[in-house]
mmCIF file of C-alpha atoms in Angstrom:
data_model
loop_
_atom_site.group_PDB
_atom_site.id
_atom_site.type_symbol
_atom_site.label_atom_id
_atom_site.label_comp_id
_atom_site.label_asym_id
_atom_site.label_seq_id
_atom_site.Cartn_x
_atom_site.Cartn_y
_atom_site.Cartn_z
ATOM 1 C CA MET A 1271 90.200 136.522 101.013
ATOM 2 C CA LEU A 1272 93.245 138.611 100.220
ATOM 3 C CA SER A 1273 95.557 138.127 97.313
ATOM 4 C CA ASN A 1274 99.175 137.177 97.890
ATOM 5 C CA ASP A 1275 100.199 140.723 96.977
ATOM 6 C CA GLU A 1276 97.809 142.206 99.532
ATOM 7 C CA LEU A 1277 99.056 139.836 102.219
ATOM 8 C CA ALA A 1278 102.643 140.761 101.377
ATOM 9 C CA LEU A 1279 101.763 144.463 101.574
ATOM 10 C CA LEU A 1280 100.253 144.125 105.059
ATOM 11 C CA GLU A 1281 103.210 142.101 106.271
ATOM 12 C CA ALA A 1282 105.771 144.503 104.808
ATOM 13 C CA ILE A 1283 104.162 147.549 106.410
ATOM 14 C CA ARG A 1284 103.740 145.790 109.762
ATOM 15 C CA GLU A 1285 107.385 144.728 109.912
ATOM 16 C CA SER A 1286 109.062 147.782 108.375
ATOM 17 C CA GLY A 1287 106.917 150.618 109.758
ATOM 18 C CA SER A 1288 107.828 152.743 106.772
ATOM 19 C CA LEU A 1289 106.282 153.232 103.348
ATOM 20 C CA SER A 1290 109.668 153.548 101.661
ATOM 21 C CA ARG A 1291 111.127 150.491 103.415
ATOM 22 C CA ALA A 1292 107.984 148.487 102.671
ATOM 23 C CA ALA A 1293 108.270 149.492 98.993
ATOM 24 C CA ALA A 1294 111.940 148.500 98.920
ATOM 25 C CA ARG A 1295 111.131 145.179 100.491
ATOM 26 C CA LEU A 1296 108.413 144.537 97.924
ATOM 27 C CA GLY A 1297 110.541 145.792 95.024
ATOM 28 C CA LYS A 1298 107.979 148.451 94.097
ATOM 29 C CA ALA A 1299 107.831 152.216 93.931
ATOM 30 C CA PRO A 1300 106.540 153.976 97.085
ATOM 31 C CA SER A 1301 103.704 155.508 95.055
ATOM 32 C CA THR A 1302 102.606 152.044 93.914
ATOM 33 C CA VAL A 1303 102.597 150.763 97.492
ATOM 34 C CA SER A 1304 100.700 153.846 98.717
ATOM 35 C CA HIS A 1305 98.070 153.362 96.016
ATOM 36 C CA ALA A 1306 97.715 149.661 96.870
ATOM 37 C CA ALA A 1307 97.247 150.543 100.552
ATOM 38 C CA ARG A 1308 94.415 152.971 99.702
ATOM 39 C CA GLN A 1309 92.768 150.367 97.465
ATOM 40 C CA LEU A 1310 92.888 147.850 100.293
ATOM 41 C CA GLU A 1311 91.173 150.318 102.626
ATOM 42 C CA GLU A 1312 88.495 150.975 100.027
ATOM 43 C CA LYS A 1313 87.995 147.256 99.591
ATOM 44 C CA PHE A 1314 87.160 146.819 103.263
ATOM 45 C CA ASP A 1315 85.747 150.321 103.810
ATOM 46 C CA ALA A 1316 87.944 150.670 106.892
ATOM 47 C CA LEU A 1317 90.997 152.592 108.055
ATOM 48 C CA LEU A 1318 93.748 149.988 108.040
ATOM 49 C CA PHE A 1319 96.893 152.164 108.186
ATOM 50 C CA ASP A 1320 97.785 154.836 110.744
ATOM 51 C CA ARG A 1321 99.528 157.635 108.806
ATOM 52 C CA ARG A 1322 99.505 160.226 111.579
ATOM 53 C CA ARG A 1323 102.794 159.291 113.170
ATOM 54 C CA TYR A 1324 106.368 159.193 112.026
ATOM 55 C CA ARG A 1325 106.110 155.434 111.580
ATOM 56 C CA LEU A 1326 103.495 153.938 109.282
ATOM 57 C CA GLN A 1327 101.595 151.437 111.369
ATOM 58 C CA LEU A 1328 98.599 149.154 111.101
ATOM 59 C CA THR A 1329 95.486 150.250 112.951
ATOM 60 C CA PRO A 1330 93.787 147.644 115.219
ATOM 61 C CA ALA A 1331 91.543 146.836 112.256
ATOM 62 C CA GLY A 1332 94.600 146.445 110.055
ATOM 63 C CA GLN A 1333 96.274 144.201 112.628
ATOM 64 C CA LEU A 1334 93.189 142.005 112.775
ATOM 65 C CA LEU A 1335 93.001 141.783 109.009
ATOM 66 C CA ALA A 1336 96.679 140.897 108.706
ATOM 67 C CA GLN A 1337 96.527 138.202 111.395
ATOM 68 C CA GLU A 1338 93.311 136.587 110.209
ATOM 69 C CA ALA A 1339 94.216 136.782 106.544
ATOM 70 C CA ALA A 1340 97.572 135.101 107.240
ATOM 71 C CA ARG A 1341 95.813 132.379 109.214
ATOM 72 C CA LEU A 1342 93.247 131.807 106.453
ATOM 73 C CA ALA A 1343 95.989 131.702 103.840
ATOM 74 C CA LEU A 1344 97.792 129.034 105.855
ATOM 75 C CA ASP A 1345 94.542 127.076 106.215
ATOM 76 C CA VAL A 1346 93.977 127.248 102.460
ATOM 77 C CA SER A 1347 97.528 126.087 101.846
ATOM 78 C CA ARG A 1348 97.055 123.164 104.192
ATOM 79 C CA LEU A 1349 93.698 122.336 102.614
ATOM 80 C CA SER A 1350 95.261 122.358 99.168
ATOM 81 C CA GLN A 1351 97.970 119.999 100.401
ATOM 82 C CA ARG A 1352 95.372 117.655 101.940
ATOM 83 C CA VAL A 1353 93.321 117.651 98.727
ATOM 84 C CA ARG A 1354 96.399 116.693 96.691
ATOM 85 C CA GLN A 1355 97.262 114.087 99.341
ATOM 86 C CA VAL A 1356 93.843 112.417 99.173
ATOM 87 C CA ALA A 1357 93.742 112.675 95.389
ATOM 88 C CA SER A 1358 96.992 110.700 95.243
ATOM 89 C CA GLY A 1359 95.516 107.872 97.317
ATOM 90 C CA TRP A 1360 96.630 108.844 100.818
ATOM 91 C CA GLU A 1361 94.002 109.175 103.548
ATOM 92 C CA ASP A 1362 93.081 112.432 105.245
ATOM 93 C CA ARG A 1363 94.077 110.751 108.524
ATOM 94 C CA LEU A 1364 94.596 107.262 109.952
ATOM 95 C CA TRP A 1365 93.234 106.237 113.366
ATOM 96 C CA ILE A 1366 94.825 103.112 114.828
ATOM 97 C CA VAL A 1367 93.403 101.497 117.955
ATOM 98 C CA THR A 1368 95.435 98.830 119.705
ATOM 99 C CA ASP A 1369 94.272 96.484 122.394
ATOM 100 C CA GLU A 1370 95.831 97.734 125.612
ATOM 101 C CA VAL A 1371 98.002 94.627 125.893
ATOM 102 C CA ILE A 1372 100.076 95.861 122.922
ATOM 103 C CA GLU A 1373 102.730 98.190 124.305
ATOM 104 C CA PHE A 1374 102.987 101.499 122.466
ATOM 105 C CA GLU A 1375 106.779 101.266 122.585
ATOM 106 C CA THR A 1376 106.692 98.381 120.108
ATOM 107 C CA LEU A 1377 105.016 100.625 117.537
ATOM 108 C CA LEU A 1378 107.537 103.472 117.733
ATOM 109 C CA PRO A 1379 109.890 102.097 115.019
ATOM 110 C CA VAL A 1380 106.900 101.504 112.734
ATOM 111 C CA ILE A 1381 105.662 105.056 113.237
ATOM 112 C CA ALA A 1382 109.145 106.378 112.473
ATOM 113 C CA ALA A 1383 109.252 104.349 109.253
ATOM 114 C CA PHE A 1384 105.819 105.659 108.296
ATOM 115 C CA ASP A 1385 106.939 109.245 108.922
ATOM 116 C CA ALA A 1386 109.826 108.671 106.528
ATOM 117 C CA LEU A 1387 107.288 108.207 103.720
ATOM 118 C CA ASP A 1388 106.407 111.903 104.094
ATOM 119 C CA SER A 1389 102.801 111.106 103.188
ATOM 120 C CA GLY A 1390 101.284 113.964 105.153
ATOM 121 C CA VAL A 1391 98.790 111.579 106.771
ATOM 122 C CA PRO A 1392 98.278 112.428 110.469
ATOM 123 C CA LEU A 1393 98.308 109.401 112.756
ATOM 124 C CA ARG A 1394 96.200 108.915 115.866
ATOM 125 C CA VAL A 1395 97.012 105.939 118.094
ATOM 126 C CA THR A 1396 94.768 105.084 121.045
ATOM 127 C CA HIS A 1397 93.926 101.904 122.901
ATOM 128 C CA GLU A 1398 90.910 99.964 124.111
ATOM 129 C CA VAL A 1399 90.443 96.732 126.076
ATOM 130 C CA LEU A 1400 88.729 93.470 125.036
ATOM 131 C CA ARG A 1401 85.303 94.161 123.475
ATOM 132 C CA GLY A 1402 86.048 97.871 123.429
ATOM 133 C CA THR A 1403 88.659 97.251 120.724
ATOM 134 C CA TRP A 1404 86.149 95.676 118.326
ATOM 135 C CA GLU A 1405 83.547 98.346 119.190
ATOM 136 C CA ALA A 1406 85.990 101.090 118.214
ATOM 137 C CA LEU A 1407 86.146 99.648 114.705
ATOM 138 C CA ARG A 1408 82.398 99.102 114.491
ATOM 139 C CA ASP A 1409 81.548 102.592 115.765
ATOM 140 C CA GLY A 1410 83.995 104.445 113.515
ATOM 141 C CA ARG A 1411 86.481 105.296 116.268
ATOM 142 C CA ALA A 1412 89.191 103.359 114.446
ATOM 143 C CA ASP A 1413 90.309 102.748 110.879
ATOM 144 C CA MET A 1414 92.286 99.710 111.998
ATOM 145 C CA VAL A 1415 92.601 97.713 115.221
ATOM 146 C CA VAL A 1416 95.718 95.831 116.296
ATOM 147 C CA GLY A 1417 95.816 93.036 118.860
ATOM 148 C CA ALA A 1418 92.049 92.543 119.178
ATOM 149 C CA THR A 1419 91.093 89.362 121.034
ATOM 150 C CA ASN A 1420 88.123 86.995 120.786
ATOM 151 C CA GLU A 1421 86.758 85.851 117.445
ATOM 152 C CA PRO A 1422 86.130 88.697 114.946
ATOM 153 C CA PRO A 1423 82.475 89.815 115.146
ATOM 154 C CA SER A 1424 80.186 89.654 112.128
ATOM 155 C CA HIS A 1425 80.388 93.352 111.221
ATOM 156 C CA GLN A 1426 79.530 94.207 107.627
ATOM 157 C CA GLY A 1427 82.656 94.960 105.632
ATOM 158 C CA LEU A 1428 84.985 93.719 108.374
ATOM 159 C CA ARG A 1429 88.306 92.343 107.144
ATOM 160 C CA TRP A 1430 90.968 90.769 109.343
ATOM 161 C CA PHE A 1431 93.965 88.491 109.664
ATOM 162 C CA GLU A 1432 95.651 86.763 112.586
ATOM 163 C CA LEU A 1433 98.547 88.618 114.195
ATOM 164 C CA GLY A 1434 99.682 85.714 116.366
ATOM 165 C CA VAL A 1435 98.980 83.657 119.470
ATOM 166 C CA MET A 1436 99.544 84.858 123.039
ATOM 167 C CA GLU A 1437 100.296 82.327 125.781
ATOM 168 C CA TRP A 1438 99.238 82.773 129.404
ATOM 169 C CA VAL A 1439 100.528 81.818 132.824
ATOM 170 C CA PHE A 1440 98.608 81.745 136.107
ATOM 171 C CA ALA A 1441 100.748 83.605 138.617
ATOM 172 C CA VAL A 1442 100.467 84.827 142.202
ATOM 173 C CA SER A 1443 102.617 86.721 144.648
ATOM 174 C CA PRO A 1444 104.847 84.505 146.817
ATOM 175 C CA ARG A 1445 103.054 86.140 149.779
ATOM 176 C CA HIS A 1446 99.614 85.132 148.493
ATOM 177 C CA PRO A 1447 97.862 82.114 150.115
ATOM 178 C CA LEU A 1448 97.690 80.337 146.734
ATOM 179 C CA ALA A 1449 101.488 80.390 146.449
ATOM 180 C CA GLU A 1450 101.701 77.355 148.757
ATOM 181 C CA ALA A 1451 98.432 75.727 147.649
ATOM 182 C CA LYS A 1452 98.482 72.201 146.248
ATOM 183 C CA GLU A 1453 98.644 71.931 142.465
ATOM 184 C CA PRO A 1454 96.872 71.787 140.163
ATOM 185 C CA LEU A 1455 94.636 74.577 141.469
ATOM 186 C CA ARG A 1456 90.950 73.770 141.129
ATOM 187 C CA ARG A 1457 88.324 76.252 139.962
ATOM 188 C CA ASP A 1458 86.665 76.521 143.367
ATOM 189 C CA THR A 1459 90.028 77.124 145.047
ATOM 190 C CA ILE A 1460 90.847 79.955 142.657
ATOM 191 C CA ALA A 1461 87.323 81.402 142.915
ATOM 192 C CA SER A 1462 87.709 81.879 146.658
ATOM 193 C CA HIS A 1463 90.358 84.543 146.037
ATOM 194 C CA ARG A 1464 90.053 87.926 144.341
ATOM 195 C CA ALA A 1465 91.005 88.085 140.673
ATOM 196 C CA VAL A 1466 92.785 91.058 139.105
ATOM 197 C CA VAL A 1467 91.360 91.962 135.675
ATOM 198 C CA VAL A 1468 92.012 94.649 133.093
ATOM 199 C CA ALA A 1469 88.763 96.608 132.800
ATOM 200 C CA ASP A 1470 86.932 96.108 129.509
ATOM 201 C CA THR A 1471 86.354 99.463 127.751
ATOM 202 C CA SER A 1472 83.183 98.377 125.960
ATOM 203 C CA ARG A 1473 80.598 101.173 125.853
ATOM 204 C CA GLY A 1474 77.684 99.074 124.680
ATOM 205 C CA THR A 1475 77.959 96.017 126.940
ATOM 206 C CA ALA A 1476 78.829 95.156 130.514
ATOM 207 C CA GLY A 1477 82.213 94.040 129.235
ATOM 208 C CA SER A 1478 84.003 90.765 129.778
ATOM 209 C CA ALA A 1479 86.895 89.358 131.772
ATOM 210 C CA TYR A 1480 89.048 86.330 131.061
ATOM 211 C CA GLY A 1481 89.683 83.600 133.620
ATOM 212 C CA VAL A 1482 87.152 84.809 136.199
ATOM 213 C CA GLN A 1483 84.848 82.317 137.893
ATOM 214 C CA GLY A 1484 81.186 83.069 138.500
ATOM 215 C CA GLY A 1485 80.773 85.057 141.708
ATOM 216 C CA GLN A 1486 84.521 85.605 142.106
ATOM 217 C CA ALA A 1487 85.540 88.957 143.589
ATOM 218 C CA THR A 1488 87.515 91.150 141.189
ATOM 219 C CA LEU A 1489 89.833 94.121 141.205
ATOM 220 C CA ALA A 1490 89.560 95.947 137.871
ATOM 221 C CA VAL A 1491 92.642 97.907 136.814
ATOM 222 C CA PRO A 1492 93.340 100.061 133.723
ATOM 223 C CA THR A 1493 96.257 98.225 132.092
ATOM 224 C CA MET A 1494 98.028 94.876 131.887
ATOM 225 C CA HIS A 1495 101.062 96.529 133.474
ATOM 226 C CA ALA A 1496 98.878 97.577 136.416
ATOM 227 C CA LYS A 1497 97.505 94.024 136.639
ATOM 228 C CA MET A 1498 101.001 92.599 136.937
ATOM 229 C CA LEU A 1499 101.885 95.152 139.605
ATOM 230 C CA ALA A 1500 98.750 94.329 141.581
ATOM 231 C CA GLN A 1501 99.393 90.597 141.426
ATOM 232 C CA ARG A 1502 103.023 91.100 142.414
ATOM 233 C CA GLU A 1503 101.792 92.942 145.507
ATOM 234 C CA GLY A 1504 99.447 90.091 146.381
ATOM 235 C CA LEU A 1505 96.278 92.102 145.726
ATOM 236 C CA GLY A 1506 94.750 89.318 143.661
ATOM 237 C CA VAL A 1507 95.439 86.476 141.265
ATOM 238 C CA GLY A 1508 94.983 85.829 137.580
ATOM 239 C CA TRP A 1509 96.398 85.001 134.173
ATOM 240 C CA LEU A 1510 99.261 87.017 132.718
ATOM 241 C CA PRO A 1511 100.949 87.006 129.274
ATOM 242 C CA ARG A 1512 103.796 84.536 129.703
ATOM 243 C CA GLN A 1513 106.541 86.501 127.955
ATOM 244 C CA ARG A 1514 105.613 89.766 129.670
ATOM 245 C CA ALA A 1515 105.726 88.196 133.134
ATOM 246 C CA ALA A 1516 108.865 86.121 132.502
ATOM 247 C CA SER A 1517 111.351 88.196 134.514
ATOM 248 C CA LEU A 1518 109.000 88.567 137.510
ATOM 249 C CA ILE A 1519 108.619 84.785 137.628
ATOM 250 C CA ALA A 1520 112.359 84.203 137.111
ATOM 251 C CA ARG A 1521 113.178 86.472 140.081
ATOM 252 C CA GLY A 1522 110.533 84.907 142.283
ATOM 253 C CA GLU A 1523 108.436 88.078 142.484
ATOM 254 C CA LEU A 1524 105.598 86.011 141.039
ATOM 255 C CA VAL A 1525 105.022 82.301 141.383
ATOM 256 C CA GLU A 1526 103.682 80.265 138.462
ATOM 257 C CA LYS A 1527 100.927 77.844 139.479
ATOM 258 C CA LYS A 1528 99.513 74.947 137.512
ATOM 259 C CA THR A 1529 95.737 74.827 137.270
ATOM 260 C CA ALA A 1530 93.277 72.030 136.680
ATOM 261 C CA ASN A 1531 91.780 74.063 133.822
ATOM 262 C CA PRO A 1532 94.614 75.702 131.891
ATOM 263 C CA ARG A 1533 93.786 78.788 129.859
ATOM 264 C CA GLU A 1534 93.939 78.324 126.124
ATOM 265 C CA PRO A 1535 96.234 80.674 124.190
ATOM 266 C CA ASN A 1536 94.538 83.730 122.690
ATOM 267 C CA THR A 1537 94.702 84.613 119.023
ATOM 268 C CA LEU A 1538 95.287 88.327 118.419
ATOM 269 C CA TYR A 1539 93.886 89.940 115.278
ATOM 270 C CA VAL A 1540 94.464 92.895 112.994
ATOM 271 C CA ALA A 1541 91.188 94.154 111.528
ATOM 272 C CA TRP A 1542 89.910 97.000 109.401
ATOM 273 C CA ARG A 1543 86.861 98.013 107.407
ATOM 274 C CA GLY A 1544 86.834 97.440 103.665
ATOM 275 C CA GLU A 1545 84.337 95.970 101.237
ATOM 276 C CA GLN A 1546 86.964 94.633 98.860
ATOM 277 C CA GLU A 1547 90.649 93.920 99.139
ATOM 278 C CA GLY A 1548 92.803 96.442 97.320
ATOM 279 C CA GLN A 1549 90.503 99.399 97.972
ATOM 280 C CA GLU A 1550 92.345 100.484 101.132
ATOM 281 C CA GLY A 1551 94.047 103.855 101.218
ATOM 282 C CA ARG A 1552 97.803 103.934 100.828
ATOM 283 C CA ALA A 1553 98.485 104.596 104.523
ATOM 284 C CA LEU A 1554 96.258 101.768 105.724
ATOM 285 C CA GLN A 1555 97.703 99.408 103.127
ATOM 286 C CA TRP A 1556 101.242 100.308 104.227
ATOM 287 C CA TRP A 1557 100.416 99.510 107.851
ATOM 288 C CA LEU A 1558 98.738 96.236 106.910
ATOM 289 C CA ASP A 1559 101.819 95.223 104.939
ATOM 290 C CA GLN A 1560 104.057 95.958 107.928
ATOM 291 C CA LEU A 1561 101.841 94.060 110.373
ATOM 292 C CA ARG A 1562 101.874 91.006 108.110
ATOM 293 C CA GLN A 1563 105.653 90.771 108.507
ATOM 294 C CA PRO A 1564 106.379 87.825 110.858
ATOM 295 C CA ARG A 1565 109.143 89.594 112.793
ATOM 296 C CA LEU A 1566 106.988 92.601 113.694
ATOM 297 C CA ALA A 1567 103.942 90.445 114.418
ATOM 298 C CA LYS A 1568 105.967 88.287 116.799
ATOM 299 C CA ARG A 1569 107.363 91.339 118.584
ATOM 300 C CA LEU A 1570 103.874 92.779 119.078
ATOM 301 C CA VAL A 1571 102.378 89.511 120.347
ATOM 302 C CA GLN A 1572 105.230 88.611 122.692
ATOM 303 C CA GLY A 1573 105.476 92.207 123.847
ATOM 304 C CA LEU A 1574 107.977 93.797 126.186
ATOM 305 C CA ASP A 1575 109.086 92.528 129.547
ATOM 306 C CA LEU A 1576 108.823 95.892 131.304
ATOM 307 C CA PHE A 1577 110.091 94.366 134.549
ATOM 308 C CA ALA A 1578 113.375 93.093 133.137
ATOM 309 C CA ARG A 1579 116.501 94.470 134.821
#
């Protein structure tokens, strides 16, 4: 490592190209700067300064030393900041995984408010689907999950609370054969048509799909938005979040159908790992406090109608 004075010397010579100008910039006598340059070369046993030309320049070895030393100094500065950050209760980073049904746009104001804290905690926000969301928390690919469905698994140290309840509607394209079918639709009637499902991202299991009958053909798509598009085009049928599909149904681009076996609403969860309450880092605790606010929770559960005009 180089001292701050040695780093300043290298930078001054590189930018000024003159011993006298470098000395003036550093507020030192030229003889002092010249002596410091020789000491630096002795320290590394290498020729760092090219004195043969009119301009004083760094040799390739000197350039390398200056660049790498500056980079290391910046790394040390950042490390020092991170150490102080963690020592004051903030995490080194926070990884949030949302179930895919939660639109990222709804989190943007929360992220902006978190940035205003100037905590220094880097955020990473990714998404999973169905069982993949819980697996992310279990496998250490998340510090917190938002919008996870199904009952919370029995993971050691798992803590959670309910975010809210999502309601569903069975909807088909007006061009689909089921659009004119007699209501309520029976299971066997639905099973004779292809279902559109959002593909479960579970790594450790075969995954799961809601509202699919045994033996029913499926079209697996990557997102809920893609599922709604596919059903609007008549490529399959299935259950959709009621609020998110509202404008498509209102305009007649999807047709709501009653079924003999209605789908129960889904409870969405916020979950994190922690042996005891109150031991969470400051960033995680801040996010948990925000997600417990009814207005934000409702906005996340109801979501955005991306098809509204």
